[in-house]
Coordinates of C-alpha atoms in Angstrom, one line a residue:
M1 CA 0.3 -0.1 -0.3
I2 CA 0.8 3.4 -0.9
E3 CA -0.1 6.6 1.3
H4 CA 0.2 10.2 0.4
A5 CA -1.4 13.1 2.3
G6 CA -3.9 10.7 3.7
A7 CA -5.1 9.1 0.1
R8 CA -4.3 5.4 -0.2
V9 CA -3.4 3.0 -2.9
V10 CA -3.9 -0.5 -2.6
F11 CA -2.3 -3.2 -5.2
A12 CA -4.4 -5.9 -5.4
P13 CA -6.1 -8.2 -8.2
A14 CA -9.7 -7.2 -9.1
D15 CA -10.8 -11.1 -8.4
E16 CA -9.2 -11.2 -4.9
V17 CA -10.8 -7.9 -3.5
P18 CA -13.9 -8.3 -1.4
W19 CA -16.1 -5.6 -3.2
S20 CA -19.0 -4.0 -1.9
D21 CA -20.4 -3.1 -5.1
E22 CA -19.5 -3.8 -9.0
V23 CA -19.9 -1.6 -11.7
D24 CA -18.7 -0.2 -15.1
V25 CA -17.7 3.4 -14.4
V26 CA -16.9 5.3 -11.2
V27 CA -17.6 9.0 -11.5
V28 CA -16.3 10.7 -8.1
G29 CA -18.2 14.2 -7.7
S30 CA -21.2 15.5 -8.8
G31 CA -20.5 19.1 -10.4
A32 CA -21.1 19.6 -14.5
A33 CA -18.0 17.5 -15.0
G34 CA -19.0 14.3 -13.1
W35 CA -22.4 14.7 -14.6
S36 CA -21.0 14.8 -18.1
A37 CA -19.1 11.9 -17.4
A38 CA -22.1 10.0 -15.8
L39 CA -24.2 11.0 -18.7
A40 CA -21.9 10.2 -21.7
A41 CA -21.0 6.7 -19.9
R42 CA -24.7 5.8 -19.3
S43 CA -25.5 6.6 -23.0
G44 CA -22.6 4.2 -23.7
G45 CA -24.2 1.6 -22.1
A46 CA -22.2 1.0 -19.0
D47 CA -23.6 0.6 -15.4
V48 CA -22.6 4.0 -13.5
V49 CA -22.5 5.1 -10.1
V50 CA -21.6 8.9 -8.9
L51 CA -20.0 9.2 -5.5
E52 CA -20.3 12.6 -3.9
K53 CA -18.0 13.4 -0.9
L54 CA -20.5 16.0 0.2
D55 CA -24.1 16.0 1.9
Q56 CA -25.4 17.7 -1.5
L57 CA -24.9 17.3 -4.9
G58 CA -23.3 19.9 -7.5
G59 CA -20.0 20.9 -6.2
T60 CA -18.8 24.3 -7.3
T61 CA -21.4 24.1 -10.1
A62 CA -24.1 24.6 -7.8
K63 CA -23.0 27.9 -6.5
A64 CA -22.3 29.4 -9.7
G65 CA -25.3 32.4 -10.0
G66 CA -28.8 32.3 -8.3
E67 CA -31.7 34.3 -7.5
C68 CA -30.8 38.0 -6.7
G69 CA -32.5 41.4 -6.5
G70 CA -34.4 41.0 -3.5
T71 CA -38.4 41.0 -3.6
P72 CA -39.3 42.1 -7.2
P73 CA -42.2 44.4 -8.1
P74 CA -45.4 43.0 -8.3
G75 CA -45.9 41.2 -11.9
E76 CA -42.3 41.3 -12.2
L77 CA -39.7 38.1 -12.1
P78 CA -36.8 38.1 -9.6
Q79 CA -33.5 38.7 -10.8
R80 CA -30.8 36.2 -11.0
A81 CA -27.3 36.0 -12.2
G82 CA -27.4 33.0 -14.8
T83 CA -24.7 30.1 -15.3
W84 CA -23.1 30.1 -18.8
L85 CA -21.2 27.5 -21.0
W86 CA -18.3 28.8 -23.5
I87 CA -17.9 26.3 -26.4
C88 CA -16.4 27.0 -29.7
N89 CA -18.5 26.5 -33.0
H90 CA -21.4 25.1 -31.0
P91 CA -24.1 24.1 -33.2
W92 CA -26.4 27.4 -32.5
L93 CA -23.9 29.8 -33.7
A94 CA -24.6 29.6 -37.3
E95 CA -28.3 31.0 -36.4
L96 CA -26.5 34.0 -35.2
G97 CA -24.9 34.7 -38.3
H98 CA -21.3 33.5 -36.9
D99 CA -18.8 30.9 -37.8
D100 CA -15.8 29.7 -35.9
P101 CA -13.4 28.1 -38.1
R102 CA -11.1 25.5 -36.3
D103 CA -7.6 27.6 -36.8
D104 CA -9.3 30.9 -35.9
A105 CA -10.5 29.4 -33.0
L106 CA -7.1 27.2 -31.9
R107 CA -5.4 30.2 -32.3
Y108 CA -7.5 32.4 -30.1
L109 CA -7.1 29.3 -27.1
A110 CA -3.8 29.0 -27.7
R111 CA -2.9 32.8 -27.7
L112 CA -4.6 33.3 -24.2
A113 CA -3.3 29.7 -22.8
R114 CA 0.3 29.8 -23.1
P115 CA 0.9 33.7 -24.2
M116 CA 4.8 32.9 -23.5
R117 CA 4.5 30.3 -25.8
Y118 CA 2.3 31.4 -28.5
D119 CA 3.8 31.3 -32.1
P120 CA 1.6 31.4 -34.7
A121 CA 3.8 30.3 -37.7
S122 CA 4.1 27.1 -35.3
P123 CA 2.6 23.5 -36.1
T124 CA 1.5 23.7 -32.9
L125 CA 0.8 27.3 -32.1
G126 CA 4.2 27.0 -29.9
L127 CA 2.6 25.0 -27.6
P128 CA 4.0 21.6 -26.8
H129 CA 2.3 19.0 -28.5
D130 CA 0.3 17.6 -25.8
E131 CA -1.2 20.7 -24.4
Y132 CA -2.0 21.5 -27.9
A133 CA -3.8 18.6 -28.8
L134 CA -6.4 19.2 -26.1
L135 CA -7.1 22.5 -27.3
E136 CA -7.7 20.5 -30.4
A137 CA -9.8 18.5 -28.5
F138 CA -11.9 20.7 -26.9
Y139 CA -12.8 22.7 -30.3
D140 CA -13.1 19.0 -32.2
H141 CA -15.7 17.6 -29.5
G142 CA -17.2 20.5 -27.3
R143 CA -19.9 21.0 -30.0
R144 CA -20.7 17.2 -30.3
V145 CA -20.9 17.4 -26.7
V146 CA -23.1 20.3 -26.1
G147 CA -25.5 18.9 -28.5
E148 CA -25.6 15.6 -26.4
L149 CA -26.4 17.0 -23.5
D150 CA -29.2 19.1 -25.3
A151 CA -30.7 16.4 -26.5
L152 CA -30.7 14.8 -23.5
G153 CA -32.1 17.7 -21.7
A154 CA -29.3 17.9 -19.5
P155 CA -29.8 20.5 -19.9
R156 CA -31.2 22.6 -22.8
L157 CA -28.9 25.2 -24.1
R158 CA -29.4 28.2 -26.2
P159 CA -27.0 31.1 -27.4
L160 CA -26.2 34.2 -25.7
A161 CA -26.3 36.5 -29.0
E162 CA -25.1 39.6 -27.3
T163 CA -22.3 38.5 -25.1
W164 CA -18.7 39.9 -26.0
D165 CA -15.8 37.0 -25.1
Y166 CA -13.5 38.4 -22.5
W167 CA -10.7 39.2 -25.1
A168 CA -13.2 40.1 -27.8
D169 CA -10.5 42.6 -29.7
L170 CA -7.5 40.4 -29.6
P171 CA -6.5 40.0 -33.1
E172 CA -6.5 36.3 -32.8
N173 CA -10.2 36.4 -31.9
R174 CA -12.2 36.1 -35.2
T175 CA -15.7 35.2 -33.3
P176 CA -15.4 37.6 -30.5
R177 CA -19.1 37.0 -29.6
G178 CA -21.8 34.1 -29.6
R179 CA -19.7 31.4 -28.0
A180 CA -21.4 31.7 -24.6
L181 CA -24.8 29.1 -24.3
Y182 CA -26.9 29.5 -21.3
S183 CA -29.8 26.9 -20.2
P184 CA -33.4 28.7 -20.8
L185 CA -35.8 28.0 -18.0
P186 CA -39.9 28.4 -19.0
D187 CA -39.8 31.5 -17.9
G188 CA -37.3 32.9 -20.4
R189 CA -34.7 33.3 -17.4
E190 CA -31.3 32.2 -17.8
A191 CA -30.9 28.8 -15.2
T192 CA -28.6 29.1 -12.2
G193 CA -25.4 26.6 -11.7
A194 CA -28.0 24.8 -9.4
E195 CA -30.3 24.5 -11.8
I196 CA -27.9 23.2 -14.3
V197 CA -27.0 20.2 -11.6
S198 CA -30.4 19.6 -11.3
A199 CA -31.3 18.8 -15.1
M200 CA -28.1 17.4 -15.5
S201 CA -28.8 14.9 -12.6
S202 CA -32.5 14.3 -13.5
A203 CA -31.5 13.0 -16.7
A204 CA -28.5 10.5 -15.6
V205 CA -31.0 9.2 -12.6
S206 CA -33.7 8.8 -15.6
L207 CA -31.3 6.6 -17.1
G208 CA -30.5 4.2 -14.4
V209 CA -27.2 6.3 -12.8
A210 CA -26.8 5.6 -9.2
V211 CA -25.8 8.4 -7.3
R212 CA -24.5 7.9 -3.1
T213 CA -23.7 11.4 -1.0
A214 CA -21.5 11.5 1.9
S215 CA -19.3 8.9 0.1
P216 CA -15.8 10.8 -0.6
V217 CA -13.2 8.5 -2.2
H218 CA -10.1 8.3 0.2
G219 CA -8.3 5.3 -1.9
L220 CA -7.8 3.6 -5.5
V221 CA -7.2 -0.2 -6.0
V222 CA -4.7 -0.8 -8.4
D223 CA -4.4 -4.1 -10.5
P224 CA -0.1 -4.9 -9.5
D225 CA 0.3 -6.6 -12.8
T226 CA -1.4 -4.0 -15.5
G227 CA -1.0 -1.0 -13.5
A228 CA -4.7 0.0 -14.0
V229 CA -7.1 1.5 -12.1
V230 CA -9.9 -1.0 -11.3
G231 CA -12.0 0.7 -8.2
V232 CA -12.1 2.7 -5.1
Q233 CA -12.2 2.6 -1.7
C234 CA -15.1 5.1 -0.1
G235 CA -17.2 6.2 3.1
A236 CA -17.2 8.9 5.4
T237 CA -17.0 6.3 8.5
A238 CA -15.6 3.1 8.9
A239 CA -19.2 1.6 9.3
T240 CA -20.0 3.3 6.0
A241 CA -16.6 2.4 4.6
S242 CA -17.2 0.1 1.0
L243 CA -14.8 -1.0 -2.2
V244 CA -16.5 -0.1 -5.4
R245 CA -15.0 -2.1 -8.5
A246 CA -14.9 0.0 -11.8
R247 CA -14.4 -2.4 -14.9
G248 CA -14.3 0.7 -17.3
G249 CA -12.4 3.3 -15.2
V250 CA -12.8 5.6 -12.5
V251 CA -13.5 9.3 -13.7
F252 CA -12.5 12.2 -10.8
A253 CA -14.3 15.4 -11.2
T254 CA -14.0 16.3 -7.4
G255 CA -13.2 19.7 -7.9
G256 CA -9.6 21.9 -7.2
F257 CA -7.4 22.8 -3.9
T258 CA -9.0 26.2 -3.3
H259 CA -9.8 24.7 0.5
D260 CA -6.5 23.0 1.2
P261 CA -4.5 25.2 3.0
Q262 CA -1.0 23.1 2.5
L263 CA -1.9 22.5 -1.6
R264 CA -2.8 26.1 -1.6
G265 CA 0.6 28.0 0.1
A266 CA 2.5 25.8 -1.9
H267 CA 1.7 26.4 -5.4
L268 CA -0.6 29.4 -5.2
P269 CA 0.7 32.9 -5.1
A270 CA 0.7 34.2 -1.6
P271 CA -2.0 36.7 -1.6
I272 CA -4.6 34.3 -2.1
T273 CA -5.8 33.2 1.2
G274 CA -9.0 31.6 0.2
G275 CA -11.8 31.3 -2.5
L276 CA -15.6 30.4 -3.5
A277 CA -14.9 26.5 -4.4
A278 CA -17.6 24.6 -2.9
R279 CA -15.9 23.3 0.5
G280 CA -15.2 19.5 -0.8
S281 CA -12.4 21.0 -3.1
T282 CA -9.2 19.8 -0.9
G283 CA -7.6 18.6 -3.9
D284 CA -8.3 15.1 -3.3
L285 CA -7.5 13.7 -7.1
V286 CA -3.8 15.6 -6.5
H287 CA -3.4 13.4 -3.9
L288 CA -4.4 10.4 -5.3
A289 CA -2.5 10.9 -8.5
S290 CA 0.7 11.5 -7.0
A291 CA 0.9 8.4 -5.3
L292 CA 0.7 6.8 -8.4
G293 CA 2.9 9.0 -10.1
A294 CA 0.9 11.3 -12.2
R295 CA 2.2 14.3 -14.0
L296 CA 1.2 17.3 -12.1
A297 CA 1.1 20.6 -14.5
N298 CA -0.8 24.3 -14.3
M299 CA -0.5 24.0 -10.2
S300 CA 0.2 28.0 -10.0
E301 CA -2.8 28.6 -11.8
A302 CA -6.7 29.4 -10.7
W303 CA -9.8 30.8 -11.8
L304 CA -9.3 34.3 -10.0
T305 CA -11.9 36.7 -8.7
P306 CA -11.8 39.5 -6.6
M307 CA -13.7 39.2 -3.3
V308 CA -14.9 41.4 -0.2
L309 CA -12.6 41.1 2.3
D310 CA -15.5 41.4 5.0
H311 CA -17.3 38.7 3.3
G312 CA -16.8 35.0 3.4
A313 CA -17.1 32.6 1.0
E314 CA -20.5 31.4 1.8
P315 CA -22.9 32.1 0.5
A316 CA -21.0 35.3 -1.0
S317 CA -19.8 35.7 -4.6
G318 CA -17.0 37.4 -6.1
A319 CA -16.7 40.9 -6.7
F320 CA -16.9 40.1 -10.6
R321 CA -18.0 43.7 -12.1
L322 CA -16.8 46.7 -10.4
P323 CA -19.9 49.5 -11.0
G324 CA -19.4 53.2 -11.6
D325 CA -17.2 55.6 -13.5
S326 CA -15.8 57.8 -10.7
M327 CA -14.2 54.8 -9.2
V328 CA -10.9 53.6 -8.6
L329 CA -9.1 50.9 -6.9
V330 CA -5.6 52.3 -4.9
D331 CA -3.3 49.9 -3.1
R332 CA -2.0 51.2 0.7
F333 CA 0.2 53.6 -0.7
G334 CA -2.9 55.5 -2.3
R335 CA -1.6 54.7 -6.0
R336 CA -3.9 53.5 -8.7
A337 CA -3.4 49.9 -9.2
V338 CA -5.2 48.2 -12.2
N339 CA -7.8 48.7 -15.2
E340 CA -10.8 48.6 -13.0
K341 CA -13.2 47.2 -16.2
V342 CA -10.9 44.2 -17.0
T343 CA -12.5 41.1 -16.4
Y344 CA -12.5 39.6 -13.0
N345 CA -10.0 36.8 -13.9
E346 CA -7.5 39.7 -15.2
M347 CA -8.2 42.1 -12.9
T348 CA -7.1 39.6 -10.2
R349 CA -3.2 39.3 -11.3
A350 CA -3.2 42.9 -10.1
F351 CA -3.4 41.8 -6.7
L352 CA -0.5 39.3 -7.4
R353 CA 2.0 41.7 -7.9
W354 CA 5.3 41.4 -6.1
D355 CA 7.2 44.8 -5.9
E356 CA 10.9 44.0 -5.4
S357 CA 11.9 47.4 -4.3
L358 CA 9.7 47.3 -1.2
G359 CA 9.9 43.8 -0.6
E360 CA 6.1 43.1 -0.1
Y361 CA 3.0 42.7 -2.2
P362 CA 1.9 46.3 -2.2
H363 CA -1.5 44.9 -3.8
R364 CA -2.6 42.4 -1.3
V365 CA -5.8 44.2 -0.4
L366 CA -6.9 46.6 -2.7
V367 CA -9.1 49.7 -1.7
M368 CA -12.4 50.3 -4.3
L369 CA -12.7 53.8 -3.7
F370 CA -16.2 55.7 -5.2
D371 CA -17.8 58.8 -4.5
R372 CA -21.3 60.1 -3.6
S373 CA -22.6 59.9 -7.3
V374 CA -21.6 56.1 -7.8
G375 CA -22.6 55.4 -4.1
E376 CA -26.4 56.7 -5.0
R377 CA -26.6 55.4 -8.6
C378 CA -24.8 52.2 -8.8
R379 CA -26.3 49.8 -6.6
A380 CA -27.6 46.8 -7.9
M381 CA -27.7 47.8 -11.2
P382 CA -29.8 45.9 -13.9
G383 CA -28.2 42.5 -14.4
D384 CA -25.8 42.7 -11.6
A385 CA -27.2 42.2 -8.2
P386 CA -25.4 43.0 -4.8
I387 CA -22.8 40.1 -4.0
D388 CA -24.4 39.2 -0.9
E389 CA -27.9 38.2 -2.8
G390 CA -25.6 36.5 -5.5
G391 CA -24.8 38.8 -8.2
G392 CA -21.4 40.3 -8.7
N393 CA -21.7 44.3 -7.5
P394 CA -19.9 44.7 -4.4
L395 CA -21.9 47.7 -3.5
A396 CA -25.0 46.9 -1.2
R397 CA -28.6 47.4 -2.1
P398 CA -30.0 50.5 -0.6
G399 CA -31.3 49.7 2.7
G400 CA -29.4 46.2 2.5
T401 CA -26.6 45.2 4.3
D402 CA -23.2 47.5 3.8
H403 CA -21.5 46.4 6.9
H404 CA -18.5 45.7 4.2
E405 CA -18.5 49.5 3.2
I406 CA -16.9 51.8 5.0
A407 CA -17.7 55.9 4.8
A408 CA -16.2 59.2 5.8
D409 CA -16.4 62.9 5.0
S410 CA -12.9 62.9 4.1
L411 CA -10.1 61.2 2.7
A412 CA -8.2 61.4 5.6
D413 CA -11.0 60.1 7.8
L414 CA -11.1 57.6 5.2
A415 CA -8.1 56.3 5.9
M416 CA -8.3 55.9 9.8
K417 CA -11.2 53.9 9.3
I418 CA -9.7 51.6 6.4
D419 CA -6.9 50.9 9.0
E420 CA -9.4 50.3 11.7
R421 CA -11.3 47.7 9.7
L422 CA -7.4 45.9 8.4
A423 CA -7.0 45.5 12.0
R424 CA -9.6 43.5 12.3
H425 CA -8.0 40.9 9.7
H426 CA -4.9 40.4 11.4
D427 CA -4.8 37.0 11.3
R428 CA -4.8 37.1 7.5
F429 CA -2.3 40.2 6.6
P430 CA -0.4 40.7 9.7
G431 CA 0.2 44.2 10.6
L432 CA -1.2 45.8 7.4
R433 CA -2.2 49.5 7.3
L434 CA -2.1 52.2 5.1
A435 CA 0.9 54.2 4.3
P436 CA 0.9 57.7 6.5
D437 CA 0.7 59.7 3.5
W438 CA -2.3 57.7 2.1
A439 CA -4.5 60.5 1.7
G440 CA -2.6 63.4 0.4
R441 CA -1.3 60.6 -2.5
T442 CA -4.9 59.3 -3.2
H443 CA -6.1 62.8 -3.6
E444 CA -3.3 63.3 -6.0
T445 CA -4.5 59.7 -7.7
L446 CA -7.8 60.7 -8.3
L447 CA -6.7 64.7 -9.8
R448 CA -4.8 62.9 -12.5
F449 CA -7.5 60.1 -13.1
D450 CA -9.9 63.3 -13.0
D451 CA -8.0 65.0 -15.7
A452 CA -7.9 61.3 -17.8
A453 CA -11.7 61.3 -17.7
R454 CA -12.0 64.9 -19.2
T455 CA -9.9 63.5 -22.0
G456 CA -11.4 60.5 -22.5
V457 CA -7.9 58.3 -22.1
D458 CA -6.5 56.6 -19.6
P459 CA -2.5 56.8 -20.2
D460 CA -2.0 54.3 -17.0
F461 CA -4.0 51.5 -17.7
H462 CA -6.3 51.9 -21.0
R463 CA -9.7 52.0 -19.0
G464 CA -12.4 51.8 -21.2
E465 CA -10.4 51.2 -24.9
T466 CA -12.5 47.4 -25.4
R467 CA -15.7 46.5 -26.2
T468 CA -15.6 44.1 -23.4
Q469 CA -14.8 46.6 -20.6
R470 CA -17.2 49.5 -21.7
A471 CA -19.9 46.4 -22.0
R472 CA -19.3 45.5 -18.6
S473 CA -19.3 49.3 -17.2
G474 CA -22.7 49.6 -16.9
P475 CA -24.9 52.5 -18.0
P476 CA -23.0 55.6 -18.3
R477 CA -23.6 58.7 -16.5
S478 CA -24.1 61.2 -19.2
A479 CA -22.1 61.9 -23.0
E480 CA -20.7 64.8 -20.9
F481 CA -17.4 63.0 -21.4
P482 CA -16.1 60.6 -23.8
N483 CA -14.9 57.6 -22.2
P484 CA -18.1 56.1 -20.6
T485 CA -16.3 54.1 -18.3
M486 CA -15.0 57.1 -16.6
H487 CA -16.2 60.5 -14.6
P488 CA -14.5 63.1 -12.9
F489 CA -14.6 62.6 -8.7
D490 CA -16.9 64.5 -6.5
H491 CA -14.2 65.7 -4.5
E492 CA -16.9 67.2 -1.5
G493 CA -17.7 63.9 -0.5
P494 CA -18.6 61.8 1.4
W495 CA -16.3 58.9 0.6
R496 CA -16.9 55.1 0.5
A497 CA -14.8 52.3 0.2
V498 CA -15.2 48.7 -0.1
L499 CA -11.9 46.5 0.7
L500 CA -11.1 43.7 -1.9
V501 CA -8.9 40.5 -2.0
A502 CA -7.5 38.0 -4.5
G503 CA -9.8 34.9 -4.4
T504 CA -10.1 31.8 -6.7
L505 CA -13.0 30.4 -8.2
D506 CA -11.2 27.4 -8.1
T507 CA -7.8 26.1 -8.9
K508 CA -7.3 24.8 -12.3
G509 CA -4.2 22.9 -11.3
G510 CA -3.7 18.9 -11.1
P511 CA -2.8 15.5 -12.9
M512 CA -2.2 16.4 -16.8
I513 CA -4.6 14.4 -18.9
D514 CA -5.0 13.0 -22.8
P515 CA -7.6 14.0 -25.4
Q516 CA -9.5 11.1 -24.0
A517 CA -9.4 12.8 -20.3
R518 CA -7.2 10.1 -18.9
I519 CA -4.4 11.0 -16.5
V520 CA -1.0 10.7 -17.6
R521 CA 1.8 9.8 -16.2
P522 CA 5.5 12.3 -16.7
D523 CA 6.5 10.1 -20.2
G524 CA 2.6 10.8 -21.5
T525 CA 1.6 7.5 -21.3
P526 CA -2.0 6.7 -19.8
I527 CA -2.9 5.2 -16.4
T528 CA -5.3 2.9 -17.1
G529 CA -9.0 3.1 -15.8
L530 CA -7.8 6.5 -14.4
Y531 CA -9.7 9.8 -15.9
G532 CA -10.3 13.5 -14.9
A533 CA -12.1 16.7 -15.7
G534 CA -12.9 19.8 -14.5
N535 CA -10.8 22.0 -11.6
C536 CA -9.4 18.9 -10.3
I537 CA -6.9 18.3 -13.6
A538 CA -3.9 20.6 -15.2
S539 CA -6.7 22.9 -17.0
P540 CA -6.0 22.5 -20.9
A541 CA -6.9 26.4 -20.5
G542 CA -3.5 27.3 -19.2
Q543 CA -3.7 30.8 -17.8
A544 CA -6.6 31.9 -20.1
Y545 CA -10.2 32.5 -19.5
W546 CA -11.5 32.8 -22.6
G547 CA -14.8 33.9 -21.7
G548 CA -17.8 34.1 -19.4
G549 CA -18.8 29.9 -19.0
T550 CA -15.4 28.6 -20.0
T551 CA -15.0 26.9 -16.6
L552 CA -18.4 24.7 -17.6
G553 CA -17.3 24.3 -21.0
L554 CA -14.2 22.6 -20.3
A555 CA -16.1 20.8 -17.6
V556 CA -18.5 19.2 -19.9
T557 CA -16.5 18.4 -22.7
F558 CA -13.6 16.6 -20.8
G559 CA -16.1 14.4 -18.6
W560 CA -18.2 13.5 -21.8
L561 CA -15.1 12.4 -23.3
A562 CA -13.7 10.5 -19.9
G563 CA -17.2 8.6 -19.1
E564 CA -17.0 7.7 -23.2
H565 CA -14.1 6.4 -23.2
A566 CA -14.4 4.3 -19.4
A567 CA -17.7 3.0 -20.8
S568 CA -15.8 1.8 -24.2
R569 CA -13.0 -0.4 -21.8
S570 CA -16.0 -1.9 -19.8
T571 CA -17.8 -3.1 -23.0

């Protein structure tokens, strides 16, 4: 037996193990990747069981989106944040008048997945052959997979015609909008992650897939002669422990390692101290696959988002869109830190910067600073409800819970209150305080921003120069100034601030897979019978976040490929 960080690998011939149950395919995890694998395997004729670690189904997928907006006016439906899948060349793209040629799409995928290696003249666009093959698989099979899921009602899917990719203005992106898909409800609204999980699980159960909750997998059974994974050890307690044989294979869809402090501390940039993933995302597959000698990759990458320092991860969401035109993010020295209108994944990278002259991470907490106008106009903007209601707006609704907001009549008073707030979080950021001259430096920063707003050109961070940034900024205040994302500040006060930190939606590193979603060794050979999809593997996206729905698009595609291949082995 091999043990690795609590994960166990037992070597025994399959016919000598006292199995509690035998199936063709074991799926571990019940988010989008897991259900896609289960549906594919069952559609391929396999007997399938889904083992979920927690008491409830859905994983991180079920946390995505949700009802928001409070009680609606009579006759209106509540606002909601929908959940999307991002797929190249999907079956509904043509009805929007778009095409998505393979070579063009692969250039966009590769350019962002590995920007330092990207070479358009290379046959693999500069990427290692195995990484390029995963992008090819995503393009080649994503269309088929979402078509299969739609046909099963797991879930029904439709295109978002007007939604821009996150890098819509890159020259490599020849299809800048239309790739995102949503699941329509009967009332026309977009389904949430929990509703997508419900549709997928209902379809799977109706096809005969068995489901067990509170069944964490903590061990693998491996044939000593072939090295193939032939089953799992599972169970939350000794009384519920069992051995389940998997004749075709085991598909892991267990999420990343956001909630494993050791893995997070060892691999992610230091300013990341937590995230929004389901609490079961503790790196289970990393430990198990490591015990079998799997190749790990992409371990320093995550799906990133700013988080409100004074909010926990449950049930709050990420600060996905910072509202307002007279609003900036400044660091503890009063310096503006980033383009405030870029997408959440890219914005969060600013929090991770190391200052080689100061010897610190000066952006580990950033101050979202805004004036009276933004505080009055930008609470619960249409389509973007407050974080504590399931949206992505860090400002509270009028009359809502605003304990995370800090208000003062002057910048000097605001600085004092921010320091008091930082002192409450000494355990996460020991000794962190604003610089003594923060108020004066911030005033200078705002005057420079005001000048830029009047000209419409942001010389420091190029705010508002792309279609994606303008689309994410909300309705402009007026046509008085040329850049709709910028407006001079009202310096009379009161001033308000929200403290933001770096977080993850989940991590995106783990064992490498091949185009059949088989987990591979360092030499590229597959570990027979062991598969992975979703956030538990080294993401084919590399460092990219191509558009809204990327995480689920990858999850369902490679989950399906994993289940399909495992089912073929069992028959």
